[in-house]
Amino acid sequence: MSVQQHETGAPAPTAESGTPISGLKKIVAASMVGTVVEWYEFFLYATAASLVFGTFFFPAAGTQLDGIIAAFLTYAVGFVARPLGGIVFGQIGDRLGRKHTLQATIILVGVATFLMGCLPGFNTIGYWAPALLVALRFIQGFAVGGEWGGAVLLVAEHSPSRSRGFWASWPQSAVPVGNLLATLVLFTMSWVLPSEQFLSWGWRVAFWLSAVIVVIGYYIRTHVTDAPIFLEAKAEQEQAKAASFGVGAVIRRYPKQLLQAMGLRFAENILYYIIVSFSIVYLSTVVGYQTSELLFALMIAHVVHFLVIPQVGRLSDRVGRKPVYLTGAVLGAIWAPFAFPLFDTASPVLIVLAITVGLCFHAFMYASQPAVMSEMFPTRMRYSGVSLGYQVTSIVAGSLAPIIAVALLQSSGSWIPVAVYVAVACAVTAVTVLTLRETKGVTLQSVDAADAERYPA
């Protein structure tokens, strides 16, 4: 008899992995809490780079936009580090398990973020200030690079095949929650403090608070287990003493799937950072919007984004991964021509509408990513495969998107080149979607069986 049963004595409903549905909900909650922590800290840096770091760490950069570009360059360092983290933690996660890897990543990113809040500024220690900021940003990005793959796989590998899109989308919905918390803390500090105090020390409080939520996230992650399908694959590999783990095996055996994963990620990543990072720059420098008003608009948009993502994940289970993702790419291409004229009105309602609609368009690509990418790779190299495809793309996509957009704005004085940039990125992703095979409802066991047949031990 199952350990977990209904009060009637009948076995509790289970996913195909053998995980009770109630246990699956706990896995989702644990994955989400850790992801909230990780992305609270990562996006806290993004917002602070837009609002604070340009003047605090780079006062000698020249114009206001020059300082912001310098701050975004340090922001990009985290994206460069993410693929390295994905490679290292992907290897560890495929060999030792998802759970222990996720415990390590949350500690690393927490320590780096807390120390950022302790850094003196350029006026105190000169160029040591931005140098230390870059070092901590690298550590932070390295840890986040191993986070996403483990968090989504922990859920995807426990999920029923018929509803994997829905369940695996929940860690994605934790990203706007983390961003919401970061924005909420910064909004509160900027609202209650005069501008001079917020820029001198108020922003630090948000970084220091990371210590509290890191402890909570780590504790919750101690109470999850790896999926049976992973434990079985691990046992088989140990018995066969096979070495077909990790990044090298993925590159050799699944190059097409890696390129497809990168293509899927390309427009999604660029669109997101144009919406949540560059929009702040545009609204503050061109439209003249106040910091507290900007942060409030983002908070509303993040709440809606959180609510929409699981519903889009559910939709991908019903109509398929390809049509949902393709819809997101098309809608993303038309967002900028729709949004920037609304920004220029300086109307609070229209600005909130533009940002919120943009994140809803983004959700059509973002929600089904974990399911699509999980279904591309076999269990024995899935962590490495999804991490590499996801994180490498961030170097040329999300890390550069705000920098490119600010440079385009600075050189042209117009948002139109930015709109063209986003549309081209969406075209790349749309073409990639057309090359995919539909995997709605496929079992991960069948993916493993096809791999074993193609590459026998």
Short mmCIF file of C-alpha atoms in Angstrom, two decimals:
data_model
loop_
_atom_site.label_atom_id
_atom_site.label_comp_id
_atom_site.label_asym_id
_atom_site.label_seq_id
_atom_site.Cartn_x
_atom_site.Cartn_y
_atom_site.Cartn_z
CA MET A 1 0.00 0.00 0.00
CA SER A 2 1.25 3.46 -0.84
CA VAL A 3 2.64 5.56 1.99
CA GLN A 4 0.37 8.40 0.91
CA GLN A 5 -3.28 7.45 0.47
CA HIS A 6 -6.74 8.93 0.42
CA GLU A 7 -8.77 8.68 3.60
CA THR A 8 -10.84 5.98 1.87
CA GLY A 9 -7.74 3.77 1.65
CA ALA A 10 -7.41 4.04 -2.13
CA PRO A 11 -3.95 4.88 -3.47
CA ALA A 12 -3.26 8.57 -3.88
CA PRO A 13 -3.19 9.78 -7.50
CA THR A 14 0.31 9.76 -8.91
CA ALA A 15 2.20 11.16 -11.86
CA GLU A 16 3.77 8.75 -14.35
CA SER A 17 7.00 9.12 -12.41
CA GLY A 18 5.28 7.53 -9.42
CA THR A 19 5.21 10.80 -7.52
CA PRO A 20 1.90 11.47 -5.71
CA ILE A 21 0.24 14.63 -7.01
CA SER A 22 0.40 16.14 -3.52
CA GLY A 23 4.13 15.36 -3.51
CA LEU A 24 4.46 16.96 -6.94
CA LYS A 25 2.96 20.14 -5.53
CA LYS A 26 5.61 20.14 -2.81
CA ILE A 27 8.32 19.69 -5.44
CA VAL A 28 6.89 22.64 -7.36
CA ALA A 29 6.77 24.78 -4.22
CA ALA A 30 10.37 23.93 -3.29
CA SER A 31 11.58 24.64 -6.80
CA MET A 32 9.69 27.92 -6.93
CA VAL A 33 10.91 29.19 -3.57
CA GLY A 34 14.52 28.61 -4.47
CA THR A 35 14.03 30.18 -7.88
CA VAL A 36 12.36 33.22 -6.29
CA VAL A 37 15.44 33.65 -4.11
CA GLU A 38 17.87 33.29 -6.98
CA TRP A 39 16.05 35.67 -9.29
CA TYR A 40 15.23 38.18 -6.58
CA GLU A 41 18.96 38.67 -6.28
CA PHE A 42 19.75 38.52 -9.99
CA PHE A 43 17.05 41.01 -11.00
CA LEU A 44 17.80 43.21 -8.01
CA TYR A 45 21.12 43.87 -9.70
CA ALA A 46 19.37 44.61 -13.01
CA THR A 47 17.12 47.23 -11.45
CA ALA A 48 19.93 48.74 -9.38
CA ALA A 49 22.11 48.94 -12.51
CA SER A 50 19.38 50.98 -14.18
CA LEU A 51 18.75 53.31 -11.23
CA VAL A 52 21.81 53.48 -8.95
CA PHE A 53 25.05 51.89 -10.12
CA GLY A 54 25.69 54.27 -13.01
CA THR A 55 26.33 57.16 -10.60
CA PHE A 56 27.53 55.21 -7.55
CA PHE A 57 30.20 53.06 -9.18
CA PHE A 58 30.84 54.93 -12.46
CA PRO A 59 30.57 58.68 -11.76
CA ALA A 60 33.45 59.45 -14.15
CA ALA A 61 31.80 57.78 -17.14
CA GLY A 62 30.58 61.04 -18.68
CA THR A 63 26.89 61.51 -19.50
CA GLN A 64 24.05 59.79 -17.65
CA LEU A 65 23.62 57.24 -20.46
CA ASP A 66 27.38 56.56 -20.46
CA GLY A 67 27.20 55.66 -16.77
CA ILE A 68 24.20 53.43 -17.36
CA ILE A 69 25.99 51.64 -20.21
CA ALA A 70 28.99 51.05 -17.92
CA ALA A 71 26.68 49.64 -15.25
CA PHE A 72 25.01 47.36 -17.80
CA LEU A 73 28.44 46.10 -18.89
CA THR A 74 29.04 44.84 -15.35
CA TYR A 75 25.53 43.39 -15.52
CA ALA A 76 26.60 41.53 -18.66
CA VAL A 77 29.45 39.90 -16.72
CA GLY A 78 26.86 37.82 -14.91
CA PHE A 79 25.56 36.53 -18.23
CA VAL A 80 29.06 35.59 -19.35
CA ALA A 81 29.48 33.61 -16.13
CA ARG A 82 26.14 31.83 -16.47
CA PRO A 83 27.19 29.34 -19.18
CA LEU A 84 30.24 28.41 -17.10
CA GLY A 85 27.95 27.79 -14.16
CA GLY A 86 25.63 25.82 -16.39
CA ILE A 87 28.52 23.63 -17.57
CA VAL A 88 29.94 23.00 -14.10
CA PHE A 89 26.65 22.52 -12.29
CA GLY A 90 25.19 20.64 -15.25
CA GLN A 91 27.97 18.06 -14.93
CA ILE A 92 27.39 17.86 -11.17
CA GLY A 93 23.62 17.69 -11.55
CA ASP A 94 23.75 14.89 -14.12
CA ARG A 95 26.16 12.86 -12.01
CA LEU A 96 25.15 13.52 -8.41
CA GLY A 97 21.60 14.81 -8.62
CA ARG A 98 19.46 17.92 -8.96
CA LYS A 99 18.79 18.49 -5.24
CA HIS A 100 22.37 18.92 -3.95
CA THR A 101 23.29 21.07 -6.93
CA LEU A 102 20.42 23.45 -6.20
CA GLN A 103 21.48 23.72 -2.56
CA ALA A 104 24.96 24.82 -3.64
CA THR A 105 23.74 27.41 -6.14
CA ILE A 106 21.45 29.15 -3.68
CA ILE A 107 24.23 29.60 -1.12
CA LEU A 108 26.67 30.97 -3.70
CA VAL A 109 24.31 33.55 -5.14
CA GLY A 110 23.18 34.60 -1.66
CA VAL A 111 26.69 35.30 -0.39
CA ALA A 112 27.63 37.26 -3.52
CA THR A 113 24.49 39.40 -3.36
CA PHE A 114 24.86 40.20 0.34
CA LEU A 115 28.44 41.33 -0.21
CA MET A 116 27.33 43.62 -3.05
CA GLY A 117 25.32 45.52 -0.50
CA CYS A 118 28.48 46.07 1.54
CA LEU A 119 30.61 47.56 -1.25
CA PRO A 120 31.85 51.16 -0.92
CA GLY A 121 31.43 53.41 -3.92
CA PHE A 122 33.84 54.90 -6.44
CA ASN A 123 34.25 58.07 -4.40
CA THR A 124 35.54 55.99 -1.46
CA ILE A 125 37.91 53.42 -2.95
CA GLY A 126 38.15 54.46 -6.59
CA TYR A 127 38.41 51.78 -9.25
CA TRP A 128 38.45 49.02 -6.65
CA ALA A 129 34.71 49.60 -6.28
CA PRO A 130 33.70 48.60 -9.83
CA ALA A 131 36.38 45.85 -9.83
CA LEU A 132 34.89 44.22 -6.73
CA LEU A 133 31.41 44.68 -8.14
CA VAL A 134 32.44 42.80 -11.29
CA ALA A 135 33.98 39.97 -9.26
CA LEU A 136 30.84 39.50 -7.17
CA ARG A 137 28.66 39.78 -10.24
CA PHE A 138 30.65 36.96 -11.85
CA ILE A 139 30.10 34.71 -8.82
CA GLN A 140 26.41 35.57 -8.80
CA GLY A 141 26.03 34.77 -12.49
CA PHE A 142 28.02 31.55 -12.12
CA ALA A 143 25.59 30.32 -9.46
CA VAL A 144 22.47 31.36 -11.37
CA GLY A 145 23.85 29.49 -14.39
CA GLY A 146 23.36 26.23 -12.54
CA GLU A 147 20.03 27.20 -11.01
CA TRP A 148 17.57 27.23 -13.88
CA GLY A 149 18.28 23.77 -15.28
CA GLY A 150 18.05 22.09 -11.89
CA ALA A 151 14.90 23.92 -10.83
CA VAL A 152 12.89 23.16 -13.96
CA LEU A 153 14.14 19.57 -14.27
CA LEU A 154 13.26 18.81 -10.67
CA VAL A 155 9.65 19.55 -11.62
CA ALA A 156 9.64 18.31 -15.23
CA GLU A 157 11.04 14.89 -14.31
CA HIS A 158 8.35 14.42 -11.65
CA SER A 159 5.51 15.63 -13.90
CA PRO A 160 2.91 13.62 -15.86
CA SER A 161 3.61 13.73 -19.60
CA ARG A 162 0.11 14.98 -20.41
CA SER A 163 0.52 18.07 -18.17
CA ARG A 164 4.27 18.65 -18.12
CA GLY A 165 3.86 22.04 -19.78
CA PHE A 166 1.65 23.23 -16.92
CA TRP A 167 3.66 21.86 -14.00
CA ALA A 168 7.08 22.79 -15.41
CA SER A 169 5.91 26.35 -16.07
CA TRP A 170 5.60 27.07 -12.35
CA PRO A 171 9.36 27.56 -11.78
CA GLN A 172 9.16 30.05 -14.65
CA SER A 173 6.39 31.92 -12.85
CA ALA A 174 8.71 32.20 -9.85
CA VAL A 175 10.93 34.53 -11.92
CA PRO A 176 8.41 37.42 -11.95
CA VAL A 177 7.83 36.79 -8.24
CA GLY A 178 11.54 37.25 -7.55
CA ASN A 179 11.58 40.31 -9.75
CA LEU A 180 8.46 41.60 -8.00
CA LEU A 181 10.09 41.27 -4.58
CA ALA A 182 13.23 43.04 -5.76
CA THR A 183 11.17 45.83 -7.30
CA LEU A 184 8.94 46.07 -4.22
CA VAL A 185 11.89 46.49 -1.86
CA LEU A 186 13.54 49.11 -4.07
CA PHE A 187 10.20 50.89 -4.56
CA THR A 188 9.64 51.02 -0.81
CA MET A 189 13.12 52.37 -0.13
CA SER A 190 12.91 54.97 -2.92
CA TRP A 191 9.46 56.06 -1.70
CA VAL A 192 10.24 56.47 2.00
CA LEU A 193 13.73 57.94 1.58
CA PRO A 194 14.86 61.18 -0.04
CA SER A 195 16.67 60.63 -3.33
CA GLU A 196 20.09 61.40 -1.82
CA GLN A 197 19.67 58.81 0.96
CA PHE A 198 18.31 56.18 -1.42
CA LEU A 199 21.33 56.60 -3.70
CA SER A 200 23.83 56.62 -0.82
CA TRP A 201 22.60 53.71 1.34
CA GLY A 202 18.91 52.89 0.84
CA TRP A 203 19.52 50.56 -2.09
CA ARG A 204 21.82 48.43 0.10
CA VAL A 205 18.94 47.21 2.26
CA ALA A 206 17.49 45.20 -0.62
CA PHE A 207 20.81 43.38 -1.06
CA TRP A 208 21.17 42.67 2.66
CA LEU A 209 17.66 41.21 2.86
CA SER A 210 18.82 38.44 0.56
CA ALA A 211 20.39 36.70 3.57
CA VAL A 212 16.95 36.08 5.08
CA ILE A 213 15.36 34.59 2.00
CA VAL A 214 18.46 32.51 1.19
CA VAL A 215 18.14 30.73 4.54
CA ILE A 216 14.44 30.06 3.88
CA GLY A 217 15.09 28.81 0.35
CA TYR A 218 17.94 26.54 1.40
CA TYR A 219 15.86 24.99 4.18
CA ILE A 220 12.98 24.20 1.83
CA ARG A 221 15.31 22.63 -0.73
CA THR A 222 16.60 20.18 1.87
CA HIS A 223 13.16 18.56 1.83
CA VAL A 224 12.96 17.58 -1.85
CA THR A 225 14.14 14.43 -3.62
CA ASP A 226 15.35 13.67 -7.13
CA ALA A 227 12.84 12.10 -9.54
CA PRO A 228 12.70 8.31 -9.90
CA ILE A 229 13.58 8.56 -13.61
CA PHE A 230 16.83 10.34 -12.72
CA LEU A 231 17.69 7.85 -9.95
CA GLU A 232 17.09 4.96 -12.36
CA ALA A 233 19.26 6.54 -15.05
CA LYS A 234 22.00 7.23 -12.51
CA ALA A 235 21.95 3.63 -11.30
CA GLU A 236 22.12 2.31 -14.86
CA GLN A 237 25.06 4.56 -15.67
CA GLU A 238 26.93 3.52 -12.53
CA GLN A 239 26.30 -0.14 -13.27
CA ALA A 240 27.53 0.24 -16.85
CA LYS A 241 30.35 2.52 -15.73
CA ALA A 242 29.43 4.74 -18.66
CA ALA A 243 31.02 8.14 -19.18
CA SER A 244 28.35 9.60 -21.45
CA PHE A 245 27.49 12.48 -19.14
CA GLY A 246 27.78 16.18 -19.42
CA VAL A 247 28.48 18.88 -21.93
CA GLY A 248 30.87 16.95 -24.16
CA ALA A 249 28.36 14.16 -24.70
CA VAL A 250 25.56 16.63 -25.40
CA ILE A 251 27.59 18.54 -28.00
CA ARG A 252 28.64 15.33 -29.76
CA ARG A 253 25.28 13.61 -29.75
CA TYR A 254 22.65 16.36 -29.75
CA PRO A 255 24.09 19.40 -31.60
CA LYS A 256 20.82 20.07 -33.44
CA GLN A 257 18.83 20.13 -30.23
CA LEU A 258 21.36 22.48 -28.62
CA LEU A 259 21.05 24.91 -31.51
CA GLN A 260 17.27 24.68 -31.35
CA ALA A 261 17.31 25.39 -27.62
CA MET A 262 19.48 28.45 -28.26
CA GLY A 263 17.18 29.66 -31.01
CA LEU A 264 14.15 29.30 -28.76
CA ARG A 265 15.86 31.26 -26.03
CA PHE A 266 17.12 34.08 -28.27
CA ALA A 267 14.03 36.29 -28.74
CA GLU A 268 12.52 35.43 -25.36
CA ASN A 269 15.63 36.57 -23.52
CA ILE A 270 16.05 39.77 -25.55
CA LEU A 271 12.38 40.74 -25.28
CA TYR A 272 12.37 40.27 -21.52
CA TYR A 273 15.35 42.51 -20.85
CA ILE A 274 14.13 45.17 -23.24
CA ILE A 275 10.87 45.26 -21.26
CA VAL A 276 12.21 45.13 -17.70
CA SER A 277 15.58 46.90 -18.07
CA PHE A 278 15.67 49.13 -21.14
CA SER A 279 12.12 50.39 -20.55
CA ILE A 280 13.29 51.82 -17.22
CA VAL A 281 16.12 53.65 -18.96
CA TYR A 282 13.85 54.99 -21.72
CA LEU A 283 11.12 56.12 -19.35
CA SER A 284 13.52 57.78 -16.91
CA THR A 285 15.84 59.51 -19.40
CA VAL A 286 13.56 60.27 -22.36
CA VAL A 287 10.08 60.53 -20.85
CA GLY A 288 11.26 61.87 -17.48
CA TYR A 289 9.29 59.38 -15.39
CA GLN A 290 10.03 59.23 -11.64
CA THR A 291 11.81 56.22 -10.11
CA SER A 292 9.01 55.29 -7.70
CA GLU A 293 6.41 55.48 -10.51
CA LEU A 294 8.54 53.25 -12.74
CA LEU A 295 8.95 50.64 -10.05
CA PHE A 296 5.23 50.67 -9.28
CA ALA A 297 4.43 50.06 -12.96
CA LEU A 298 6.83 47.10 -13.00
CA MET A 299 5.26 45.62 -9.87
CA ILE A 300 1.83 45.53 -11.49
CA ALA A 301 3.28 43.95 -14.63
CA HIS A 302 5.14 41.28 -12.65
CA VAL A 303 1.95 40.24 -10.83
CA VAL A 304 0.12 39.76 -14.13
CA HIS A 305 3.13 37.93 -15.61
CA PHE A 306 3.10 35.51 -12.66
CA LEU A 307 -0.60 34.75 -13.18
CA VAL A 308 -0.35 34.30 -16.95
CA ILE A 309 2.66 31.93 -17.16
CA PRO A 310 1.00 28.77 -15.73
CA GLN A 311 -2.06 29.29 -17.92
CA VAL A 312 0.11 29.49 -21.02
CA GLY A 313 1.90 26.34 -19.83
CA ARG A 314 -1.48 24.62 -19.58
CA LEU A 315 -2.32 25.85 -23.09
CA SER A 316 0.85 24.22 -24.45
CA ASP A 317 -0.38 20.89 -23.08
CA ARG A 318 -3.66 21.30 -24.94
CA VAL A 319 -2.71 22.72 -28.34
CA GLY A 320 1.01 21.88 -28.47
CA ARG A 321 4.38 23.47 -27.77
CA LYS A 322 4.98 24.78 -31.30
CA PRO A 323 1.85 26.89 -31.89
CA VAL A 324 2.10 28.51 -28.46
CA TYR A 325 5.78 29.35 -28.84
CA LEU A 326 5.31 30.64 -32.38
CA THR A 327 2.50 32.90 -31.18
CA GLY A 328 4.88 34.38 -28.61
CA ALA A 329 7.53 35.10 -31.25
CA VAL A 330 5.04 36.87 -33.52
CA LEU A 331 3.51 38.91 -30.69
CA GLY A 332 6.96 39.83 -29.41
CA ALA A 333 7.86 41.31 -32.80
CA ILE A 334 4.91 43.70 -32.69
CA TRP A 335 5.32 44.77 -29.06
CA ALA A 336 7.86 47.59 -29.47
CA PRO A 337 5.95 49.56 -32.17
CA PHE A 338 2.91 49.28 -29.91
CA ALA A 339 4.65 50.04 -26.60
CA PHE A 340 7.00 52.97 -27.18
CA PRO A 341 4.33 55.36 -28.48
CA LEU A 342 2.41 54.56 -25.29
CA PHE A 343 5.54 55.30 -23.25
CA ASP A 344 5.84 58.67 -24.97
CA THR A 345 2.39 59.71 -23.74
CA ALA A 346 3.74 59.68 -20.14
CA SER A 347 0.33 58.37 -19.09
CA PRO A 348 0.69 56.07 -16.04
CA VAL A 349 -2.16 53.86 -17.21
CA LEU A 350 -0.80 53.46 -20.73
CA ILE A 351 2.74 52.82 -19.48
CA VAL A 352 1.53 50.07 -17.16
CA LEU A 353 -0.52 48.66 -20.03
CA ALA A 354 2.47 48.60 -22.41
CA ILE A 355 4.79 46.86 -19.94
CA THR A 356 2.14 44.37 -18.81
CA VAL A 357 1.14 43.42 -22.35
CA GLY A 358 4.81 42.95 -23.22
CA LEU A 359 5.31 40.48 -20.38
CA CYS A 360 2.13 38.63 -21.40
CA PHE A 361 3.54 38.27 -24.93
CA HIS A 362 6.80 37.07 -23.39
CA ALA A 363 4.94 34.41 -21.40
CA PHE A 364 3.92 32.64 -24.63
CA MET A 365 7.58 31.82 -25.20
CA TYR A 366 8.75 31.53 -21.60
CA ALA A 367 6.08 29.28 -20.10
CA SER A 368 6.65 26.24 -22.28
CA GLN A 369 10.46 26.44 -22.35
CA PRO A 370 11.07 23.90 -19.55
CA ALA A 371 8.82 21.29 -21.13
CA VAL A 372 10.19 21.80 -24.65
CA MET A 373 13.83 21.68 -23.59
CA SER A 374 13.33 18.76 -21.18
CA GLU A 375 11.82 16.75 -24.01
CA MET A 376 14.84 17.39 -26.23
CA PHE A 377 17.46 15.54 -24.16
CA PRO A 378 17.73 12.15 -22.39
CA THR A 379 17.88 12.02 -18.60
CA ARG A 380 21.57 11.17 -18.34
CA MET A 381 22.57 14.48 -19.97
CA ARG A 382 19.40 16.56 -19.61
CA TYR A 383 20.76 18.97 -16.97
CA SER A 384 23.81 19.73 -19.12
CA GLY A 385 21.75 20.03 -22.29
CA VAL A 386 19.10 22.43 -21.04
CA SER A 387 21.61 24.49 -19.04
CA LEU A 388 23.98 24.91 -21.97
CA GLY A 389 21.24 25.78 -24.45
CA TYR A 390 19.61 28.22 -22.05
CA GLN A 391 22.65 29.93 -20.56
CA VAL A 392 25.00 30.25 -23.55
CA THR A 393 22.33 32.15 -25.43
CA SER A 394 22.05 34.67 -22.61
CA ILE A 395 25.54 35.99 -23.49
CA VAL A 396 24.48 37.20 -26.93
CA ALA A 397 20.85 37.82 -26.02
CA GLY A 398 19.84 39.13 -22.59
CA SER A 399 23.26 40.37 -21.50
CA LEU A 400 23.69 42.57 -24.58
CA ALA A 401 20.06 43.58 -25.10
CA PRO A 402 20.00 46.57 -22.71
CA ILE A 403 23.48 47.68 -23.85
CA ILE A 404 22.57 47.49 -27.54
CA ALA A 405 19.23 49.20 -26.94
CA VAL A 406 20.78 52.08 -24.97
CA ALA A 407 23.48 52.52 -27.63
CA LEU A 408 20.84 52.56 -30.39
CA LEU A 409 18.83 55.13 -28.47
CA GLN A 410 21.91 57.25 -27.83
CA SER A 411 23.05 57.22 -31.45
CA SER A 412 19.67 57.69 -33.12
CA GLY A 413 17.60 59.48 -30.51
CA SER A 414 14.71 57.19 -31.46
CA TRP A 415 13.12 53.95 -30.29
CA ILE A 416 12.63 52.70 -33.88
CA PRO A 417 16.05 50.96 -34.19
CA VAL A 418 15.27 49.18 -30.91
CA ALA A 419 11.98 47.95 -32.36
CA VAL A 420 13.79 46.61 -35.43
CA TYR A 421 16.33 44.85 -33.18
CA VAL A 422 13.55 43.08 -31.25
CA ALA A 423 11.71 42.12 -34.45
CA VAL A 424 14.83 40.51 -35.94
CA ALA A 425 15.38 38.50 -32.76
CA CYS A 426 11.77 37.29 -32.88
CA ALA A 427 12.22 36.24 -36.50
CA VAL A 428 15.19 34.06 -35.50
CA THR A 429 13.12 32.33 -32.84
CA ALA A 430 10.11 31.90 -35.13
CA VAL A 431 12.25 30.10 -37.72
CA THR A 432 13.66 27.88 -34.97
CA VAL A 433 10.16 26.91 -33.80
CA LEU A 434 9.30 25.77 -37.32
CA THR A 435 12.23 23.30 -37.24
CA LEU A 436 11.00 21.59 -34.05
CA ARG A 437 9.06 18.38 -33.87
CA GLU A 438 5.96 18.55 -31.68
CA THR A 439 6.61 16.85 -28.33
CA LYS A 440 3.33 17.50 -26.50
CA GLY A 441 2.52 14.43 -24.38
CA VAL A 442 5.79 12.58 -25.04
CA THR A 443 7.11 10.53 -22.12
CA LEU A 444 10.63 11.11 -20.84
CA GLN A 445 11.02 7.34 -20.73
CA SER A 446 10.52 7.23 -24.50
CA VAL A 447 13.16 9.94 -24.93
CA ASP A 448 15.57 7.81 -22.87
CA ALA A 449 14.65 4.68 -24.86
CA ALA A 450 15.36 6.44 -28.16
CA ASP A 451 18.71 7.61 -26.81
CA ALA A 452 19.61 4.10 -25.63
CA GLU A 453 18.71 2.67 -29.03
CA ARG A 454 20.72 5.31 -30.86
CA TYR A 455 23.71 5.21 -28.49
CA PRO A 456 23.82 1.81 -26.76
CA ALA A 457 26.10 1.60 -23.73
#
